[in-house]
Short mmCIF file of C-alpha atoms in Angstrom, two decimals:
data_model
loop_
_atom_site.label_atom_id
_atom_site.label_comp_id
_atom_site.label_asym_id
_atom_site.label_seq_id
_atom_site.Cartn_x
_atom_site.Cartn_y
_atom_site.Cartn_z
CA UNK A 1 -77.83 324.52 115.35
CA UNK A 2 -76.60 321.60 112.77
CA UNK A 3 -73.83 319.50 114.23
CA UNK A 4 -70.14 319.71 113.29
CA UNK A 5 -69.69 316.97 110.76
CA UNK A 6 -66.05 317.64 109.76
CA UNK A 7 -63.33 315.29 110.97
CA UNK A 8 -59.70 316.03 111.78
CA UNK A 9 -56.83 313.17 110.72
CA UNK A 10 -54.58 312.09 113.04
CA UNK A 11 -50.78 313.51 112.63
CA UNK A 12 -48.98 310.83 110.87
CA UNK A 13 -46.46 309.65 113.44
CA UNK A 14 -42.89 310.45 112.54
CA UNK A 15 -41.67 307.22 114.58
CA UNK A 16 -41.18 303.75 113.30
CA UNK A 17 -39.53 300.65 113.91
CA UNK A 18 -36.63 299.20 111.82
CA UNK A 19 -33.61 296.81 111.86
CA UNK A 20 -30.27 299.05 111.51
CA UNK A 21 -29.64 298.17 108.22
CA UNK A 22 -32.89 299.03 106.91
CA UNK A 23 -32.76 302.24 108.53
CA UNK A 24 -29.66 303.25 106.81
CA UNK A 25 -31.28 302.44 103.60
CA UNK A 26 -34.07 304.69 104.54
CA UNK A 27 -31.58 307.27 105.06
CA UNK A 28 -29.80 306.96 101.58
CA UNK A 29 -33.54 306.87 100.34
CA UNK A 30 -34.20 310.54 101.74
CA UNK A 31 -30.94 311.31 101.09
CA UNK A 32 -31.34 310.42 97.46
CA UNK A 33 -34.68 311.89 97.31
CA UNK A 34 -33.28 315.05 98.81
CA UNK A 35 -30.49 315.62 96.22
CA UNK A 36 -29.88 314.31 92.76
CA UNK A 37 -26.21 314.64 93.19
CA UNK A 38 -26.00 311.48 95.34
CA UNK A 39 -25.05 308.27 93.89
CA UNK A 40 -24.57 304.87 95.36
CA UNK A 41 -21.39 302.86 93.88
CA UNK A 42 -20.48 299.05 95.02
CA UNK A 43 -20.63 295.84 94.28
CA UNK A 44 -23.24 293.76 93.98
CA UNK A 45 -25.62 296.89 95.41
CA UNK A 46 -27.80 297.50 92.68
CA UNK A 47 -29.78 294.62 91.22
CA UNK A 48 -28.64 292.23 94.59
CA UNK A 49 -28.97 295.81 97.00
CA UNK A 50 -25.69 294.46 98.69
CA UNK A 51 -24.47 291.31 100.20
CA UNK A 52 -26.54 292.64 103.36
CA UNK A 53 -29.26 294.02 101.34
CA UNK A 54 -28.24 297.59 102.59
CA UNK A 55 -29.58 299.02 99.05
CA UNK A 56 -32.04 296.93 98.40
CA UNK A 57 -34.15 298.40 96.10
CA UNK A 58 -32.96 301.69 95.34
CA UNK A 59 -31.55 300.97 92.07
CA UNK A 60 -35.04 299.88 91.06
CA UNK A 61 -36.77 303.11 92.17
CA UNK A 62 -33.84 305.71 91.54
CA UNK A 63 -32.00 303.35 88.34
CA UNK A 64 -29.06 302.29 87.37
CA UNK A 65 -27.42 306.03 86.59
CA UNK A 66 -27.37 306.52 90.03
CA UNK A 67 -26.94 303.31 91.85
CA UNK A 68 -23.92 301.75 90.09
CA UNK A 69 -23.17 297.95 90.13
CA UNK A 70 -18.96 298.56 90.15
CA UNK A 71 -16.66 295.80 89.30
CA UNK A 72 -14.59 293.84 91.95
CA UNK A 73 -11.77 296.86 92.31
CA UNK A 74 -12.22 298.85 95.49
CA UNK A 75 -9.14 300.97 94.28
CA UNK A 76 -10.70 301.76 91.00
CA UNK A 77 -14.12 302.62 92.78
CA UNK A 78 -12.62 304.65 95.32
CA UNK A 79 -10.26 307.09 92.71
CA UNK A 80 -13.50 307.17 90.42
CA UNK A 81 -15.80 308.53 92.93
CA UNK A 82 -13.01 311.34 93.99
CA UNK A 83 -13.19 312.61 90.35
CA UNK A 84 -16.81 312.72 90.58
CA UNK A 85 -16.44 314.67 93.86
CA UNK A 86 -14.49 316.58 92.52
CA UNK A 87 -17.10 317.58 89.47
CA UNK A 88 -19.64 317.62 92.12
CA UNK A 89 -21.38 314.70 92.78
CA UNK A 90 -21.65 313.16 96.25
CA UNK A 91 -20.87 309.41 95.68
CA UNK A 92 -21.54 307.05 99.09
CA UNK A 93 -19.20 304.06 98.25
CA UNK A 94 -20.30 300.53 99.72
CA UNK A 95 -17.35 298.21 100.42
CA UNK A 96 -18.63 294.87 100.22
CA UNK A 97 -16.46 293.45 103.82
CA UNK A 98 -14.11 295.65 106.38
CA UNK A 99 -10.69 293.75 105.03
CA UNK A 100 -11.91 294.28 101.34
CA UNK A 101 -10.71 298.05 101.87
CA UNK A 102 -7.00 297.52 101.98
CA UNK A 103 -6.94 297.25 98.05
CA UNK A 104 -8.45 300.95 97.89
CA UNK A 105 -5.99 302.24 101.47
CA UNK A 106 -3.85 303.95 98.84
CA UNK A 107 -6.55 306.00 97.33
CA UNK A 108 -8.08 306.51 100.34
CA UNK A 109 -5.32 308.36 102.65
CA UNK A 110 -3.06 309.75 99.74
CA UNK A 111 -5.55 311.15 97.89
CA UNK A 112 -9.13 311.41 99.53
CA UNK A 113 -7.57 312.74 102.77
CA UNK A 114 -5.78 315.43 101.56
CA UNK A 115 -7.22 317.08 98.70
CA UNK A 116 -9.00 319.18 101.11
CA UNK A 117 -5.77 320.56 102.35
CA UNK A 118 -3.41 320.48 99.32
CA UNK A 119 -5.57 322.42 97.20
CA UNK A 120 -5.65 325.17 99.94
CA UNK A 121 -9.49 324.54 100.40
CA UNK A 122 -10.18 324.78 96.59
CA UNK A 123 -11.47 321.47 96.56
CA UNK A 124 -14.25 319.65 98.97
CA UNK A 125 -14.79 315.89 98.95
CA UNK A 126 -17.98 315.11 99.93
CA UNK A 127 -17.42 311.36 99.67
CA UNK A 128 -18.74 308.45 101.94
CA UNK A 129 -17.57 304.79 102.39
CA UNK A 130 -19.66 302.56 103.96
CA UNK A 131 -17.91 299.79 105.89
CA UNK A 132 -19.92 296.96 107.48
CA UNK A 133 -17.40 296.28 110.05
CA UNK A 134 -16.73 293.66 112.81
CA UNK A 135 -17.12 289.92 114.11
CA UNK A 136 -19.84 288.24 114.94
CA UNK A 137 -21.75 286.81 111.61
CA UNK A 138 -19.44 283.55 111.83
CA UNK A 139 -17.87 285.08 108.36
CA UNK A 140 -13.94 283.74 107.16
CA UNK A 141 -11.02 285.48 107.04
CA UNK A 142 -11.15 289.22 105.83
CA UNK A 143 -14.78 289.88 106.29
CA UNK A 144 -14.33 290.32 110.64
CA UNK A 145 -12.03 293.02 110.98
CA UNK A 146 -12.28 296.20 113.28
CA UNK A 147 -10.04 298.69 110.74
CA UNK A 148 -11.48 301.75 112.03
CA UNK A 149 -7.70 303.21 114.10
CA UNK A 150 -6.05 302.24 110.91
CA UNK A 151 -7.80 305.10 108.89
CA UNK A 152 -8.65 306.89 112.42
CA UNK A 153 -4.84 308.09 112.42
CA UNK A 154 -5.21 310.32 108.92
CA UNK A 155 -6.09 314.06 109.56
CA UNK A 156 -8.53 314.76 106.58
CA UNK A 157 -10.99 311.65 107.05
CA UNK A 158 -14.20 311.77 109.72
CA UNK A 159 -15.12 308.19 110.67
CA UNK A 160 -18.28 307.59 112.45
CA UNK A 161 -20.20 304.39 113.77
CA UNK A 162 -23.96 303.94 114.53
CA UNK A 163 -25.27 301.77 117.04
CA UNK A 164 -28.85 302.46 116.87
CA UNK A 165 -31.57 302.56 114.35
CA UNK A 166 -32.11 305.49 114.85
CA UNK A 167 -28.86 307.32 114.79
CA UNK A 168 -28.12 304.76 111.62
CA UNK A 169 -30.84 306.84 109.67
CA UNK A 170 -29.82 310.25 110.43
CA UNK A 171 -25.67 309.80 111.06
CA UNK A 172 -25.69 308.58 107.14
CA UNK A 173 -27.70 311.85 105.79
CA UNK A 174 -25.24 313.98 108.09
CA UNK A 175 -22.24 312.01 106.17
CA UNK A 176 -23.67 312.66 102.72
CA UNK A 177 -24.08 316.26 104.00
CA UNK A 178 -20.98 316.72 104.97
CA UNK A 179 -18.50 318.49 102.51
CA UNK A 180 -15.56 316.19 104.37
CA UNK A 181 -14.83 312.47 103.46
CA UNK A 182 -16.69 310.34 105.76
CA UNK A 183 -16.25 306.71 106.53
CA UNK A 184 -19.41 305.18 108.08
CA UNK A 185 -18.54 302.01 109.49
CA UNK A 186 -21.41 299.73 110.03
CA UNK A 187 -21.51 297.08 112.92
CA UNK A 188 -22.78 294.68 110.78
CA UNK A 189 -23.73 292.24 113.76
CA UNK A 190 -26.33 294.41 114.45
CA UNK A 191 -27.70 294.64 111.14
CA UNK A 192 -30.94 293.05 112.20
CA UNK A 193 -31.16 294.44 115.55
CA UNK A 194 -33.93 296.59 115.72
CA UNK A 195 -35.18 299.63 117.43
CA UNK A 196 -37.54 302.80 117.25
CA UNK A 197 -36.13 305.71 114.56
CA UNK A 198 -38.03 309.62 114.42
CA UNK A 199 -37.93 310.68 111.04
CA UNK A 200 -38.69 314.14 112.60
CA UNK A 201 -36.14 314.70 115.66
CA UNK A 202 -32.41 314.48 114.77
CA UNK A 203 -30.71 314.15 117.82
CA UNK A 204 -27.41 315.12 118.72
CA UNK A 205 -25.03 315.96 115.82
CA UNK A 206 -23.11 312.71 114.48
CA UNK A 207 -19.77 314.18 115.80
CA UNK A 208 -20.84 314.39 119.54
CA UNK A 209 -20.87 311.40 122.07
CA UNK A 210 -24.07 310.32 124.03
CA UNK A 211 -24.38 309.87 127.47
CA UNK A 212 -26.82 306.79 127.50
CA UNK A 213 -27.32 305.99 130.94
CA UNK A 214 -26.09 308.22 134.21
CA UNK A 215 -24.02 306.65 136.54
CA UNK A 216 -22.03 307.85 139.62
CA UNK A 217 -19.36 305.03 139.99
CA UNK A 218 -17.41 304.45 136.93
CA UNK A 219 -17.86 305.61 132.89
CA UNK A 220 -18.02 302.90 130.67
CA UNK A 221 -17.22 304.13 126.86
CA UNK A 222 -18.13 302.07 123.91
CA UNK A 223 -19.33 302.23 120.30
CA UNK A 224 -20.96 300.57 117.37
CA UNK A 225 -21.41 296.76 117.97
CA UNK A 226 -20.49 296.43 121.42
CA UNK A 227 -23.09 298.96 122.63
CA UNK A 228 -25.52 296.33 123.03
CA UNK A 229 -23.23 294.46 125.70
CA UNK A 230 -22.03 297.58 127.28
CA UNK A 231 -25.55 297.93 128.00
CA UNK A 232 -25.89 294.67 129.44
CA UNK A 233 -22.76 295.30 131.64
CA UNK A 234 -24.87 298.29 132.92
CA UNK A 235 -27.27 296.26 133.69
CA UNK A 236 -25.72 293.32 135.47
CA UNK A 237 -23.27 296.24 137.76
CA UNK A 238 -26.46 297.86 138.74
CA UNK A 239 -27.64 294.43 140.33
CA UNK A 240 -24.69 294.47 142.48
CA UNK A 241 -24.98 297.78 143.39
CA UNK A 242 -22.51 299.47 141.21
CA UNK A 243 -23.62 302.54 139.15
CA UNK A 244 -22.39 302.86 136.07
CA UNK A 245 -22.81 305.64 133.19
CA UNK A 246 -22.37 304.58 129.43
CA UNK A 247 -21.54 306.37 127.13
CA UNK A 248 -21.62 305.50 123.29
CA UNK A 249 -18.86 307.27 121.48
CA UNK A 250 -20.57 307.70 117.85
CA UNK A 251 -17.56 309.79 116.36
CA UNK A 252 -14.48 307.68 116.29
CA UNK A 253 -12.94 311.09 114.09
CA UNK A 254 -13.23 313.67 115.84
CA UNK A 255 -13.58 311.95 119.14
CA UNK A 256 -15.63 314.41 121.56
CA UNK A 257 -13.06 314.62 124.24
CA UNK A 258 -15.19 317.16 126.25
CA UNK A 259 -18.03 314.60 127.31
CA UNK A 260 -15.91 312.16 127.94
CA UNK A 261 -14.04 314.08 130.50
CA UNK A 262 -16.63 315.66 132.04
CA UNK A 263 -18.32 312.01 132.63
CA UNK A 264 -14.86 311.01 134.54
CA UNK A 265 -14.71 314.07 136.39
CA UNK A 266 -17.69 312.81 137.73
CA UNK A 267 -16.94 309.29 138.38
CA UNK A 268 -13.46 308.90 138.57
CA UNK A 269 -13.05 306.03 136.29
CA UNK A 270 -13.02 305.16 133.20
CA UNK A 271 -13.35 301.75 130.90
CA UNK A 272 -12.86 301.84 127.12
CA UNK A 273 -14.15 298.39 125.50
CA UNK A 274 -14.33 297.81 121.33
CA UNK A 275 -14.06 294.97 119.19
CA UNK A 276 -10.65 296.18 117.99
CA UNK A 277 -7.17 295.11 119.51
CA UNK A 278 -6.21 296.53 122.48
CA UNK A 279 -2.75 296.87 121.22
CA UNK A 280 -2.74 300.72 119.33
CA UNK A 281 -6.88 300.67 119.73
CA UNK A 282 -9.07 304.00 120.30
CA UNK A 283 -8.91 302.91 123.79
CA UNK A 284 -5.48 303.54 123.75
CA UNK A 285 -5.56 307.17 122.75
CA UNK A 286 -8.41 307.84 124.66
CA UNK A 287 -6.96 306.05 128.04
CA UNK A 288 -3.95 308.44 126.97
CA UNK A 289 -5.70 312.04 126.10
CA UNK A 290 -8.28 311.62 129.44
CA UNK A 291 -5.24 310.81 132.03
CA UNK A 292 -3.65 314.31 130.38
CA UNK A 293 -6.97 316.04 131.02
CA UNK A 294 -8.56 314.47 134.16
CA UNK A 295 -5.43 313.15 135.68
CA UNK A 296 -5.87 314.79 139.32
CA UNK A 297 -9.88 313.24 138.63
CA UNK A 298 -8.73 309.88 138.20
CA UNK A 299 -9.68 307.20 141.28
CA UNK A 300 -8.08 304.37 138.98
CA UNK A 301 -6.28 303.91 135.82
CA UNK A 302 -7.98 304.08 132.21
CA UNK A 303 -8.53 300.07 131.46
CA UNK A 304 -9.05 298.77 128.01
CA UNK A 305 -10.73 296.25 127.06
CA UNK A 306 -10.92 294.74 123.33
CA UNK A 307 -9.68 292.00 121.06
CA UNK A 308 -6.45 290.16 121.02
CA UNK A 309 -3.53 291.04 119.11
CA UNK A 310 -4.14 288.60 116.63
CA UNK A 311 -5.12 287.79 113.43
CA UNK A 312 -8.99 287.31 113.48
CA UNK A 313 -10.24 283.91 114.50
CA UNK A 314 -12.17 281.02 112.25
CA UNK A 315 -15.58 281.39 113.00
CA UNK A 316 -16.04 278.91 115.52
CA UNK A 317 -13.10 280.44 118.26
CA UNK A 318 -14.97 284.62 117.41
CA UNK A 319 -16.40 284.02 120.33
CA UNK A 320 -13.45 283.89 122.58
CA UNK A 321 -12.22 286.71 120.57
CA UNK A 322 -14.93 289.08 120.91
CA UNK A 323 -15.11 291.11 124.55
CA UNK A 324 -18.54 289.75 126.21
CA UNK A 325 -20.20 290.75 129.13
CA UNK A 326 -18.22 288.75 131.90
CA UNK A 327 -14.52 290.56 129.61
CA UNK A 328 -16.00 294.22 130.68
CA UNK A 329 -17.41 293.25 134.05
CA UNK A 330 -13.95 291.87 134.78
CA UNK A 331 -12.41 295.66 133.24
CA UNK A 332 -15.10 297.52 135.72
CA UNK A 333 -14.54 295.50 138.77
CA UNK A 334 -10.92 295.63 138.15
CA UNK A 335 -11.26 299.47 137.74
CA UNK A 336 -13.32 299.75 140.94
CA UNK A 337 -10.82 297.71 143.12
CA UNK A 338 -8.12 300.55 143.04
#
């Protein structure tokens, strides 16, 4: 009998390792390949590929009609994109830096957030606003803000923030596919953080919080740029015999309170950490809501760790402003002391 000379090719792996920024690039590329109505708009996003090179190579591959270099006019970019969304396109806007978004605040909160409701559901708003946010990169004023709570206050907008390359790859695609307007907050100091991306397995939907590590003594909640620091806190606390359950919030509006509440019912304590100022930050809403929903399970008040209620400082001082390992561990210790 003749020997079988057929060969079987190994299946192509769906796993790859990417920096968070390039995971977003790959997600945008896939979204543009899947739907020719997806159009990118922003300042210097075409030939330059954006300040952080997130859109690098996309104009070359998809053309200037789909990757559009816009004038320096955020209000005009958002207003034009709203009109495009009404006409059936799916615009994805890049705001170059977080605080540059404020000239477009009126368009976002009085038009974009309200058109679906104002038209009694007739007009959907499939529009994504990408916002590089947070500090830690040594930038000057207006380049290191955390404006998420400003927009979370307004009904009609979805806010999501990935903390890993895998989530970045999938969540940007989910944002593009959403019929609702989505603000996609990208933790800019984590753009170069590498991680594994599974391009075949999506994982949790973008509006669900994720239990990253299970624990019994305390729940620590963070999102976006603070997640790597929060993981360090879990490891440091474990060396001292403290078991922390870590949750990545992922969706900033709506908030997955069910996952948070279930964790707090198990651990009895909650510390919320974010880069944004503690005063009227997301931690304030989470603390109030969890106190209402799980009061008799709490062994300590919900504590918050975050930035100070000051303008963001110059680069030489930002390490004092940003919550670090020691500040969050102090919050953990204070909660455990009750």
